[in-house]
């Protein structure tokens, strides 16, 4: 348990403050853009698609088109709604976790898997560099974060410095 927690809160260490600051900005942009750009609008669905996005015109939950899309890919066990919500929460909550650097590798691993499916399974003709290049770029970004971890400027790093993971594992 301790090794697993250590991996998910770990990071490749560098001595370059410039790199760590750039990596923080990379994580912030990637995390916030997926949380807001993809997860938020799938989590709060418009009641009237033709009307403006206002809180009086939305409900909490995913739309049927997204559940159908998940079903078409083949994610039907236990049911497509389950996998649609996993994808939505992965995008929204995972994006926020990546942005702040908490359980970063776990969130990035889920999103890397999700964007691998989008890029190389769902798309009919997944040609590198010009097919689903936008989704493939996201896949490789999340893969990089899965490998590199959270970086110096993150909640994970703060917890590591305070040996919180050791305390948590001792209590489990």
CSV table of N, CA and C in Angstrom, one decimal:
chain,number,residue,atom,x,y,z
A,1,UNK,N,0.8,-1.2,0.0
A,1,UNK,CA,0.0,0.0,0.0
A,1,UNK,C,0.9,1.3,0.0
A,2,UNK,N,1.9,1.2,0.8
A,2,UNK,CA,2.8,2.4,0.9
A,2,UNK,C,3.5,2.7,-0.4
A,3,UNK,N,4.0,1.6,-1.1
A,3,UNK,CA,4.6,1.8,-2.4
A,3,UNK,C,3.7,2.4,-3.5
A,4,UNK,N,2.4,1.9,-3.5
A,4,UNK,CA,1.4,2.3,-4.4
A,4,UNK,C,1.1,3.8,-4.2
A,5,UNK,N,0.9,4.2,-2.9
A,5,UNK,CA,0.6,5.6,-2.6
A,5,UNK,C,1.8,6.4,-2.9
A,6,UNK,N,3.0,5.9,-2.7
A,6,UNK,CA,4.2,6.7,-3.0
A,6,UNK,C,4.3,6.9,-4.5
A,7,UNK,N,3.9,5.9,-5.3
A,7,UNK,CA,4.0,6.1,-6.7
A,7,UNK,C,3.0,7.1,-7.2
A,8,UNK,N,1.8,7.1,-6.7
A,8,UNK,CA,0.8,8.0,-7.2
A,8,UNK,C,1.0,9.4,-6.7
A,9,UNK,N,1.7,9.6,-5.6
A,9,UNK,CA,2.0,11.0,-5.2
A,9,UNK,C,3.5,11.3,-5.5
A,10,UNK,N,4.2,10.5,-6.2
A,10,UNK,CA,5.6,10.7,-6.5
A,10,UNK,C,5.8,11.6,-7.8
A,11,UNK,N,7.0,11.9,-8.0
A,11,UNK,CA,7.4,12.7,-9.1
A,11,UNK,C,8.8,12.5,-9.5
A,12,UNK,N,9.1,12.7,-10.8
A,12,UNK,CA,10.5,12.7,-11.2
A,12,UNK,C,11.1,14.0,-10.7
A,13,UNK,N,12.2,14.0,-10.1
A,13,UNK,CA,12.8,15.2,-9.5
A,13,UNK,C,13.8,15.9,-10.4
A,14,UNK,N,13.7,17.2,-10.5
A,14,UNK,CA,14.7,18.0,-11.2
A,14,UNK,C,15.2,19.1,-10.3
A,15,UNK,N,16.4,19.6,-10.6
A,15,UNK,CA,16.9,20.7,-9.8
A,15,UNK,C,16.7,22.0,-10.5
A,16,UNK,N,15.9,22.0,-11.6
A,16,UNK,CA,15.7,23.2,-12.4
A,16,UNK,C,14.4,23.9,-12.0
A,17,UNK,N,14.5,25.1,-11.3
A,17,UNK,CA,13.3,25.8,-11.0
A,17,UNK,C,12.5,26.3,-12.2
A,18,UNK,N,13.2,26.6,-13.2
A,18,UNK,CA,12.6,27.0,-14.5
A,18,UNK,C,11.8,25.9,-15.1
A,19,UNK,N,12.3,24.7,-15.1
A,19,UNK,CA,11.6,23.6,-15.6
A,19,UNK,C,10.4,23.3,-14.8
A,20,UNK,N,10.5,23.3,-13.5
A,20,UNK,CA,9.4,23.0,-12.5
A,20,UNK,C,8.3,24.1,-12.7
A,21,UNK,N,8.7,25.3,-12.9
A,21,UNK,CA,7.6,26.4,-13.1
A,21,UNK,C,6.9,26.1,-14.4
A,22,UNK,N,7.7,25.8,-15.4
A,22,UNK,CA,7.0,25.5,-16.8
A,22,UNK,C,6.1,24.3,-16.7
A,23,UNK,N,6.6,23.3,-15.9
A,23,UNK,CA,5.8,22.1,-15.7
A,23,UNK,C,4.5,22.4,-15.0
A,24,UNK,N,4.6,23.3,-14.0
A,24,UNK,CA,3.4,23.7,-13.2
A,24,UNK,C,2.4,24.4,-14.2
A,25,UNK,N,2.9,25.3,-15.0
A,25,UNK,CA,2.0,25.9,-16.0
A,25,UNK,C,1.4,25.0,-16.9
A,26,UNK,N,2.2,24.0,-17.4
A,26,UNK,CA,1.7,22.9,-18.3
A,26,UNK,C,0.6,22.1,-17.6
A,27,UNK,N,0.8,21.7,-16.3
A,27,UNK,CA,-0.2,21.0,-15.6
A,27,UNK,C,-1.5,21.8,-15.4
A,28,UNK,N,-1.3,23.1,-15.0
A,28,UNK,CA,-2.5,24.0,-14.8
A,28,UNK,C,-3.3,24.1,-16.0
A,29,UNK,N,-2.6,24.4,-17.2
A,29,UNK,CA,-3.4,24.6,-18.4
A,29,UNK,C,-4.1,23.3,-18.8
A,30,UNK,N,-3.3,22.2,-18.8
A,30,UNK,CA,-3.9,20.9,-19.2
A,30,UNK,C,-5.1,20.5,-18.3
A,31,UNK,N,-4.9,20.6,-17.0
A,31,UNK,CA,-5.9,20.2,-16.1
A,31,UNK,C,-7.2,21.1,-16.2
A,32,UNK,N,-7.0,22.4,-16.2
A,32,UNK,CA,-8.1,23.3,-16.2
A,32,UNK,C,-8.9,23.2,-17.6
A,33,UNK,N,-8.1,23.1,-18.6
A,33,UNK,CA,-8.8,23.0,-19.9
A,33,UNK,C,-9.6,21.8,-20.1
A,34,UNK,N,-9.2,20.6,-19.6
A,34,UNK,CA,-10.0,19.4,-19.7
A,34,UNK,C,-11.1,19.5,-18.7
A,35,UNK,N,-10.9,20.0,-17.5
A,35,UNK,CA,-12.0,20.1,-16.5
A,35,UNK,C,-13.1,21.0,-17.0
A,36,UNK,N,-12.7,22.1,-17.5
A,36,UNK,CA,-13.8,23.1,-17.9
A,36,UNK,C,-14.2,22.8,-19.3
A,37,UNK,N,-13.3,22.6,-20.2
A,37,UNK,CA,-13.7,22.4,-21.6
A,37,UNK,C,-14.4,21.2,-22.0
A,38,UNK,N,-14.1,20.1,-21.3
A,38,UNK,CA,-14.8,18.8,-21.6
A,38,UNK,C,-15.7,18.3,-20.5
A,39,UNK,N,-15.2,18.2,-19.2
A,39,UNK,CA,-15.9,17.6,-18.1
A,39,UNK,C,-17.1,18.4,-17.7
A,40,UNK,N,-16.9,19.7,-17.5
A,40,UNK,CA,-17.9,20.6,-16.9
A,40,UNK,C,-19.2,20.6,-17.8
A,41,UNK,N,-19.1,20.7,-19.1
A,41,UNK,CA,-20.2,20.8,-19.9
A,41,UNK,C,-20.9,19.4,-20.2
A,42,UNK,N,-20.2,18.4,-19.9
A,42,UNK,CA,-20.8,17.0,-19.9
A,42,UNK,C,-21.5,16.7,-18.6
A,43,UNK,N,-21.0,17.3,-17.5
A,43,UNK,CA,-21.6,17.1,-16.2
A,43,UNK,C,-22.9,17.9,-16.0
A,44,UNK,N,-23.0,19.1,-16.6
A,44,UNK,CA,-24.1,19.9,-16.5
A,44,UNK,C,-24.7,20.1,-17.9
A,45,UNK,N,-25.8,19.4,-18.2
A,45,UNK,CA,-26.4,19.3,-19.5
A,45,UNK,C,-27.5,20.3,-19.7
A,46,UNK,N,-27.5,20.9,-20.9
A,46,UNK,CA,-28.6,21.8,-21.1
A,46,UNK,C,-30.0,21.1,-21.3
A,47,UNK,N,-31.0,21.7,-20.8
A,47,UNK,CA,-32.3,21.2,-20.9
A,47,UNK,C,-32.8,21.5,-22.3
A,48,UNK,N,-32.7,22.8,-22.7
A,48,UNK,CA,-33.0,23.2,-24.1
A,48,UNK,C,-31.7,23.5,-24.8
A,49,UNK,N,-31.3,22.6,-25.7
A,49,UNK,CA,-30.0,22.8,-26.4
A,49,UNK,C,-29.9,24.1,-27.2
A,50,UNK,N,-31.0,24.7,-27.6
A,50,UNK,CA,-30.9,25.9,-28.4
A,50,UNK,C,-30.8,27.2,-27.5
A,51,UNK,N,-31.1,27.0,-26.2
A,51,UNK,CA,-31.0,28.2,-25.3
A,51,UNK,C,-29.6,28.4,-24.8
A,52,UNK,N,-29.4,29.5,-24.2
A,52,UNK,CA,-28.1,29.8,-23.7
A,52,UNK,C,-27.8,29.0,-22.4
A,53,UNK,N,-26.5,28.9,-22.1
A,53,UNK,CA,-26.1,28.1,-20.9
A,53,UNK,C,-26.3,29.0,-19.7
A,54,UNK,N,-27.4,28.7,-19.0
A,54,UNK,CA,-27.7,29.4,-17.7
A,54,UNK,C,-28.1,28.3,-16.7
A,55,UNK,N,-27.9,28.6,-15.5
A,55,UNK,CA,-28.1,27.6,-14.5
A,55,UNK,C,-29.6,27.1,-14.4
A,56,UNK,N,-30.5,28.0,-14.9
A,56,UNK,CA,-31.9,27.6,-14.9
A,56,UNK,C,-32.2,26.6,-16.1
A,57,UNK,N,-31.2,26.5,-17.0
A,57,UNK,CA,-31.4,25.7,-18.2
A,57,UNK,C,-30.5,24.5,-18.2
A,58,UNK,N,-30.0,24.0,-17.1
A,58,UNK,CA,-29.2,22.9,-17.0
A,58,UNK,C,-29.6,21.9,-15.9
A,59,UNK,N,-29.3,20.7,-16.1
A,59,UNK,CA,-29.5,19.7,-15.0
A,59,UNK,C,-28.1,18.9,-14.8
A,60,UNK,N,-28.0,18.4,-13.7
A,60,UNK,CA,-26.8,17.6,-13.3
A,60,UNK,C,-26.9,16.2,-13.9
A,61,UNK,N,-26.1,15.9,-14.8
A,61,UNK,CA,-26.1,14.5,-15.4
A,61,UNK,C,-25.7,14.6,-16.9
A,62,UNK,N,-25.4,13.5,-17.4
A,62,UNK,CA,-24.9,13.5,-18.8
A,62,UNK,C,-26.0,13.3,-19.8
A,63,UNK,N,-25.8,13.8,-21.0
A,63,UNK,CA,-26.8,13.7,-22.0
A,63,UNK,C,-26.8,12.3,-22.7
A,64,UNK,N,-27.9,12.0,-23.3
A,64,UNK,CA,-28.0,10.7,-23.9
A,64,UNK,C,-27.1,10.5,-25.1
A,65,UNK,N,-26.7,11.5,-25.8
A,65,UNK,CA,-25.8,11.4,-26.9
A,65,UNK,C,-24.4,10.9,-26.4
A,66,UNK,N,-24.0,11.3,-25.2
A,66,UNK,CA,-22.7,10.8,-24.7
A,66,UNK,C,-22.8,9.4,-24.3
A,67,UNK,N,-23.9,9.0,-23.6
A,67,UNK,CA,-24.1,7.6,-23.2
A,67,UNK,C,-24.1,6.7,-24.4
A,68,UNK,N,-24.8,7.2,-25.5
A,68,UNK,CA,-24.8,6.4,-26.7
A,68,UNK,C,-23.5,6.2,-27.3
A,69,UNK,N,-22.7,7.3,-27.3
A,69,UNK,CA,-21.3,7.3,-27.9
A,69,UNK,C,-20.5,6.2,-27.1
A,70,UNK,N,-20.6,6.2,-25.8
A,70,UNK,CA,-19.8,5.3,-25.0
A,70,UNK,C,-20.3,3.9,-25.3
A,71,UNK,N,-21.6,3.7,-25.4
A,71,UNK,CA,-22.1,2.4,-25.8
A,71,UNK,C,-21.6,1.9,-27.1
A,72,UNK,N,-21.5,2.8,-28.1
A,72,UNK,CA,-21.1,2.4,-29.5
A,72,UNK,C,-19.6,2.0,-29.5
A,73,UNK,N,-18.8,2.5,-28.5
A,73,UNK,CA,-17.4,2.1,-28.4
A,73,UNK,C,-17.3,0.6,-27.9
A,74,UNK,N,-18.3,0.2,-27.2
A,74,UNK,CA,-18.3,-1.1,-26.6
A,74,UNK,C,-18.3,-1.2,-25.1
A,75,UNK,N,-18.3,-0.1,-24.4
A,75,UNK,CA,-18.3,-0.1,-23.0
A,75,UNK,C,-19.7,-0.2,-22.5
A,76,UNK,N,-20.2,-1.5,-22.4
A,76,UNK,CA,-21.6,-1.8,-22.1
A,76,UNK,C,-21.7,-2.5,-20.8
A,77,UNK,N,-20.7,-3.0,-20.2
A,77,UNK,CA,-20.8,-3.7,-18.9
A,77,UNK,C,-20.1,-2.9,-17.8
A,78,UNK,N,-20.8,-2.6,-16.7
A,78,UNK,CA,-22.1,-3.0,-16.4
A,78,UNK,C,-23.2,-2.3,-17.2
A,79,UNK,N,-22.9,-1.0,-17.6
A,79,UNK,CA,-23.8,-0.3,-18.5
A,79,UNK,C,-23.1,0.9,-19.0
A,80,UNK,N,-23.5,1.4,-20.1
A,80,UNK,CA,-22.9,2.6,-20.7
A,80,UNK,C,-22.9,3.9,-19.9
A,81,UNK,N,-24.0,4.0,-19.1
A,81,UNK,CA,-24.1,5.2,-18.2
A,81,UNK,C,-23.0,5.2,-17.2
A,82,UNK,N,-22.6,4.1,-16.6
A,82,UNK,CA,-21.6,4.0,-15.7
A,82,UNK,C,-20.3,4.5,-16.3
A,83,UNK,N,-19.9,4.0,-17.5
A,83,UNK,CA,-18.7,4.4,-18.1
A,83,UNK,C,-18.7,5.9,-18.6
A,84,UNK,N,-19.9,6.4,-19.0
A,84,UNK,CA,-20.0,7.8,-19.3
A,84,UNK,C,-19.7,8.7,-18.1
A,85,UNK,N,-20.2,8.3,-16.9
A,85,UNK,CA,-20.0,9.1,-15.7
A,85,UNK,C,-18.5,8.9,-15.3
A,86,UNK,N,-17.9,7.8,-15.5
A,86,UNK,CA,-16.5,7.6,-15.2
A,86,UNK,C,-15.7,8.6,-16.1
A,87,UNK,N,-16.0,8.6,-17.3
A,87,UNK,CA,-15.3,9.5,-18.3
A,87,UNK,C,-15.5,11.0,-17.9
A,88,UNK,N,-16.7,11.4,-17.5
A,88,UNK,CA,-17.0,12.7,-17.2
A,88,UNK,C,-16.3,13.1,-15.9
A,89,UNK,N,-16.4,12.3,-14.9
A,89,UNK,CA,-15.7,12.6,-13.6
A,89,UNK,C,-14.2,12.6,-13.8
A,90,UNK,N,-13.7,11.7,-14.7
A,90,UNK,CA,-12.3,11.7,-15.0
A,90,UNK,C,-11.8,13.0,-15.6
A,91,UNK,N,-12.7,13.5,-16.5
A,91,UNK,CA,-12.3,14.8,-17.1
A,91,UNK,C,-12.4,15.9,-16.1
A,92,UNK,N,-13.5,16.0,-15.4
A,92,UNK,CA,-13.7,17.1,-14.5
A,92,UNK,C,-12.8,17.1,-13.3
A,93,UNK,N,-13.0,16.0,-12.5
A,93,UNK,CA,-12.3,15.9,-11.2
A,93,UNK,C,-10.8,15.6,-11.5
A,94,UNK,N,-10.5,14.7,-12.5
A,94,UNK,CA,-9.2,14.4,-12.8
A,94,UNK,C,-8.4,15.7,-13.3
A,95,UNK,N,-9.1,16.5,-14.1
A,95,UNK,CA,-8.5,17.7,-14.6
A,95,UNK,C,-8.1,18.7,-13.4
A,96,UNK,N,-9.0,18.8,-12.4
A,96,UNK,CA,-8.7,19.6,-11.3
A,96,UNK,C,-7.6,19.0,-10.5
A,97,UNK,N,-7.6,17.7,-10.3
A,97,UNK,CA,-6.5,17.0,-9.6
A,97,UNK,C,-5.1,17.2,-10.2
A,98,UNK,N,-5.1,17.2,-11.6
A,98,UNK,CA,-3.8,17.4,-12.3
A,98,UNK,C,-3.4,18.9,-12.1
A,99,UNK,N,-4.4,19.8,-12.2
A,99,UNK,CA,-4.0,21.2,-12.1
A,99,UNK,C,-3.4,21.5,-10.7
A,100,UNK,N,-4.0,21.0,-9.7
A,100,UNK,CA,-3.4,21.3,-8.3
A,100,UNK,C,-2.3,20.4,-7.9
A,101,UNK,N,-2.1,19.3,-8.7
A,101,UNK,CA,-1.1,18.3,-8.4
A,101,UNK,C,-1.4,17.4,-7.2
A,102,UNK,N,-2.6,16.9,-7.1
A,102,UNK,CA,-2.9,16.0,-6.1
A,102,UNK,C,-3.4,14.6,-6.7
A,103,UNK,N,-2.7,13.5,-6.3
A,103,UNK,CA,-2.9,12.2,-6.9
A,103,UNK,C,-2.8,12.3,-8.4
A,104,UNK,N,-1.8,13.1,-8.8
A,104,UNK,CA,-1.6,13.5,-10.2
A,104,UNK,C,-1.5,12.3,-11.1
A,105,UNK,N,-0.6,11.3,-10.7
A,105,UNK,CA,-0.4,10.2,-11.6
A,105,UNK,C,-1.7,9.4,-11.8
A,106,UNK,N,-2.4,9.2,-10.8
A,106,UNK,CA,-3.7,8.4,-10.9
A,106,UNK,C,-4.7,9.1,-11.8
A,107,UNK,N,-4.8,10.4,-11.7
A,107,UNK,CA,-5.7,11.2,-12.5
A,107,UNK,C,-5.2,11.1,-14.0
A,108,UNK,N,-3.9,11.3,-14.2
A,108,UNK,CA,-3.4,11.3,-15.5
A,108,UNK,C,-3.5,10.0,-16.2
A,109,UNK,N,-3.3,8.9,-15.4
A,109,UNK,CA,-3.4,7.5,-15.9
A,109,UNK,C,-4.8,7.3,-16.5
A,110,UNK,N,-5.8,7.7,-15.7
A,110,UNK,CA,-7.2,7.5,-16.1
A,110,UNK,C,-7.5,8.3,-17.4
A,111,UNK,N,-7.0,9.5,-17.5
A,111,UNK,CA,-7.2,10.4,-18.7
A,111,UNK,C,-6.4,9.9,-19.9
A,112,UNK,N,-5.2,9.4,-19.6
A,112,UNK,CA,-4.4,8.8,-20.7
A,112,UNK,C,-5.1,7.6,-21.3
A,113,UNK,N,-5.7,6.7,-20.5
A,113,UNK,CA,-6.5,5.6,-21.0
A,113,UNK,C,-7.7,6.1,-21.8
A,114,UNK,N,-8.4,7.1,-21.2
A,114,UNK,CA,-9.6,7.6,-21.9
A,114,UNK,C,-9.2,8.2,-23.2
A,115,UNK,N,-8.1,8.9,-23.3
A,115,UNK,CA,-7.8,9.6,-24.6
A,115,UNK,C,-7.1,8.6,-25.5
A,116,UNK,N,-6.6,7.5,-25.0
A,116,UNK,CA,-6.1,6.4,-25.9
A,116,UNK,C,-7.3,5.8,-26.6
A,117,UNK,N,-8.3,5.5,-25.9
A,117,UNK,CA,-9.6,5.0,-26.4
A,117,UNK,C,-10.1,5.9,-27.5
A,118,UNK,N,-10.2,7.2,-27.1
A,118,UNK,CA,-10.8,8.2,-28.1
A,118,UNK,C,-9.9,8.3,-29.4
A,119,UNK,N,-8.6,8.3,-29.2
A,119,UNK,CA,-7.7,8.5,-30.3
A,119,UNK,C,-7.5,7.3,-31.2
A,120,UNK,N,-7.4,6.1,-30.6
A,120,UNK,CA,-7.0,4.9,-31.3
A,120,UNK,C,-8.0,3.8,-31.4
A,121,UNK,N,-9.2,3.9,-30.7
A,121,UNK,CA,-10.2,2.9,-30.8
A,121,UNK,C,-11.5,3.4,-31.4
A,122,UNK,N,-11.9,4.5,-30.8
A,122,UNK,CA,-13.2,5.1,-31.2
A,122,UNK,C,-13.2,5.7,-32.7
A,123,UNK,N,-12.1,6.4,-33.0
A,123,UNK,CA,-12.0,7.0,-34.3
A,123,UNK,C,-11.8,5.9,-35.4
A,124,UNK,N,-12.5,6.0,-36.5
A,124,UNK,CA,-12.4,5.0,-37.5
A,124,UNK,C,-11.0,4.9,-38.2
A,125,UNK,N,-10.3,5.9,-38.4
A,125,UNK,CA,-9.0,5.9,-39.1
A,125,UNK,C,-8.0,6.7,-38.3
A,126,UNK,N,-7.4,6.1,-37.2
A,126,UNK,CA,-6.5,6.9,-36.4
A,126,UNK,C,-5.1,7.1,-36.9
A,127,UNK,N,-5.0,8.0,-37.9
A,127,UNK,CA,-3.7,8.3,-38.5
A,127,UNK,C,-3.0,9.2,-37.6
A,128,UNK,N,-1.7,8.9,-37.2
A,128,UNK,CA,-0.9,9.8,-36.4
A,128,UNK,C,-0.7,11.1,-37.1
A,129,UNK,N,-0.6,12.1,-36.4
A,129,UNK,CA,-0.2,13.5,-36.9
A,129,UNK,C,-1.3,14.2,-37.6
A,130,UNK,N,-2.3,13.6,-38.2
A,130,UNK,CA,-3.4,14.4,-38.8
A,130,UNK,C,-4.8,13.8,-38.7
A,131,UNK,N,-4.9,12.7,-38.1
A,131,UNK,CA,-6.3,12.1,-37.9
A,131,UNK,C,-6.9,12.8,-36.7
A,132,UNK,N,-6.8,12.2,-35.6
A,132,UNK,CA,-7.3,12.7,-34.3
A,132,UNK,C,-6.2,13.3,-33.6
A,133,UNK,N,-5.4,14.2,-34.2
A,133,UNK,CA,-4.2,14.8,-33.7
A,133,UNK,C,-4.5,15.5,-32.3
A,134,UNK,N,-5.6,16.2,-32.2
A,134,UNK,CA,-5.9,16.9,-31.0
A,134,UNK,C,-6.0,16.0,-29.8
A,135,UNK,N,-6.8,14.9,-30.0
A,135,UNK,CA,-7.0,13.9,-29.0
A,135,UNK,C,-5.7,13.1,-28.7
A,136,UNK,N,-4.9,12.8,-29.8
A,136,UNK,CA,-3.7,12.1,-29.6
A,136,UNK,C,-2.7,13.0,-28.8
A,137,UNK,N,-2.7,14.3,-29.0
A,137,UNK,CA,-1.9,15.2,-28.3
A,137,UNK,C,-2.3,15.1,-26.8
A,138,UNK,N,-3.5,15.2,-26.5
A,138,UNK,CA,-4.0,15.0,-25.1
A,138,UNK,C,-3.5,13.7,-24.5
A,139,UNK,N,-3.6,12.6,-25.3
A,139,UNK,CA,-3.1,11.3,-24.8
A,139,UNK,C,-1.7,11.4,-24.4
A,140,UNK,N,-0.8,11.9,-25.3
A,140,UNK,CA,0.6,12.0,-25.0
A,140,UNK,C,0.9,12.9,-23.8
A,141,UNK,N,0.1,14.0,-23.7
A,141,UNK,CA,0.3,14.9,-22.5
A,141,UNK,C,0.0,14.1,-21.2
A,142,UNK,N,-1.1,13.4,-21.2
A,142,UNK,CA,-1.4,12.7,-20.0
A,142,UNK,C,-0.5,11.5,-19.7
A,143,UNK,N,0.0,10.9,-20.8
A,143,UNK,CA,1.0,9.9,-20.6
A,143,UNK,C,2.3,10.5,-20.0
A,144,UNK,N,2.7,11.6,-20.4
A,144,UNK,CA,3.9,12.3,-19.9
A,144,UNK,C,3.7,12.6,-18.4
A,145,UNK,N,2.5,13.1,-18.0
A,145,UNK,CA,2.2,13.4,-16.6
A,145,UNK,C,2.2,12.1,-15.8
A,146,UNK,N,1.7,11.0,-16.4
A,146,UNK,CA,1.7,9.7,-15.7
A,146,UNK,C,3.1,9.3,-15.3
A,147,UNK,N,4.0,9.5,-16.3
A,147,UNK,CA,5.4,9.1,-16.1
A,147,UNK,C,6.1,10.1,-15.2
A,148,UNK,N,6.0,11.4,-15.4
A,148,UNK,CA,6.7,12.4,-14.7
A,148,UNK,C,6.2,12.7,-13.3
A,149,UNK,N,4.9,12.5,-13.1
A,149,UNK,CA,4.3,12.8,-11.8
A,149,UNK,C,3.9,14.3,-11.7
A,150,UNK,N,3.9,14.7,-10.4
A,150,UNK,CA,3.3,16.0,-10.1
A,150,UNK,C,4.2,17.2,-10.2
A,151,UNK,N,5.5,17.0,-10.1
A,151,UNK,CA,6.4,18.1,-10.1
A,151,UNK,C,6.6,18.7,-8.7
A,152,UNK,N,7.5,19.6,-8.6
A,152,UNK,CA,7.9,20.2,-7.3
A,152,UNK,C,6.8,21.1,-6.8
A,153,UNK,N,6.1,21.8,-7.6
A,153,UNK,CA,5.0,22.7,-7.2
A,153,UNK,C,3.7,22.1,-7.2
A,154,UNK,N,3.4,21.3,-6.2
A,154,UNK,CA,2.1,20.5,-6.2
A,154,UNK,C,1.8,20.1,-4.8
A,155,UNK,N,0.5,19.7,-4.6
A,155,UNK,CA,0.1,19.2,-3.3
A,155,UNK,C,0.8,17.9,-3.0
A,156,UNK,N,1.0,17.1,-4.0
A,156,UNK,CA,1.7,15.8,-3.8
A,156,UNK,C,3.1,16.1,-3.2
A,157,UNK,N,3.8,17.0,-3.8
A,157,UNK,CA,5.1,17.4,-3.3
A,157,UNK,C,5.1,17.9,-1.9
A,158,UNK,N,4.1,18.7,-1.6
A,158,UNK,CA,4.0,19.2,-0.2
A,158,UNK,C,3.7,18.1,0.7
A,159,UNK,N,2.9,17.1,0.3
A,159,UNK,CA,2.6,16.0,1.2
A,159,UNK,C,3.8,15.1,1.4
A,160,UNK,N,4.6,14.9,0.3
A,160,UNK,CA,5.8,14.1,0.4
A,160,UNK,C,6.8,14.7,1.4
A,161,UNK,N,6.9,16.0,1.3
A,161,UNK,CA,7.9,16.7,2.2
A,161,UNK,C,7.5,16.5,3.7
A,162,UNK,N,6.2,16.4,3.9
A,162,UNK,CA,5.7,16.3,5.3
A,162,UNK,C,5.5,14.8,5.7
A,163,UNK,N,5.9,13.9,4.8
A,163,UNK,CA,5.7,12.4,5.1
A,163,UNK,C,4.3,12.0,5.4
A,164,UNK,N,3.3,12.7,4.8
A,164,UNK,CA,1.9,12.4,5.1
A,164,UNK,C,1.6,11.0,4.6
A,165,UNK,N,2.2,10.6,3.5
A,165,UNK,CA,1.9,9.2,2.9
A,165,UNK,C,2.3,8.1,3.9
A,166,UNK,N,3.4,8.3,4.6
A,166,UNK,CA,3.8,7.3,5.6
A,166,UNK,C,2.8,7.3,6.7
A,167,UNK,N,2.3,8.4,7.2
A,167,UNK,CA,1.3,8.5,8.2
A,167,UNK,C,0.0,7.8,7.8
A,168,UNK,N,-0.4,8.0,6.6
A,168,UNK,CA,-1.7,7.4,6.1
A,168,UNK,C,-1.5,5.9,6.0
A,169,UNK,N,-0.4,5.4,5.5
A,169,UNK,CA,-0.2,4.0,5.3
A,169,UNK,C,-0.1,3.3,6.7
A,170,UNK,N,0.5,4.0,7.7
A,170,UNK,CA,0.6,3.4,9.0
A,170,UNK,C,-0.8,3.2,9.6
A,171,UNK,N,-1.7,4.1,9.3
A,171,UNK,CA,-3.1,4.1,9.8
A,171,UNK,C,-4.0,3.1,9.1
A,172,UNK,N,-3.6,2.7,7.9
A,172,UNK,CA,-4.5,1.7,7.1
A,172,UNK,C,-4.2,0.3,7.5
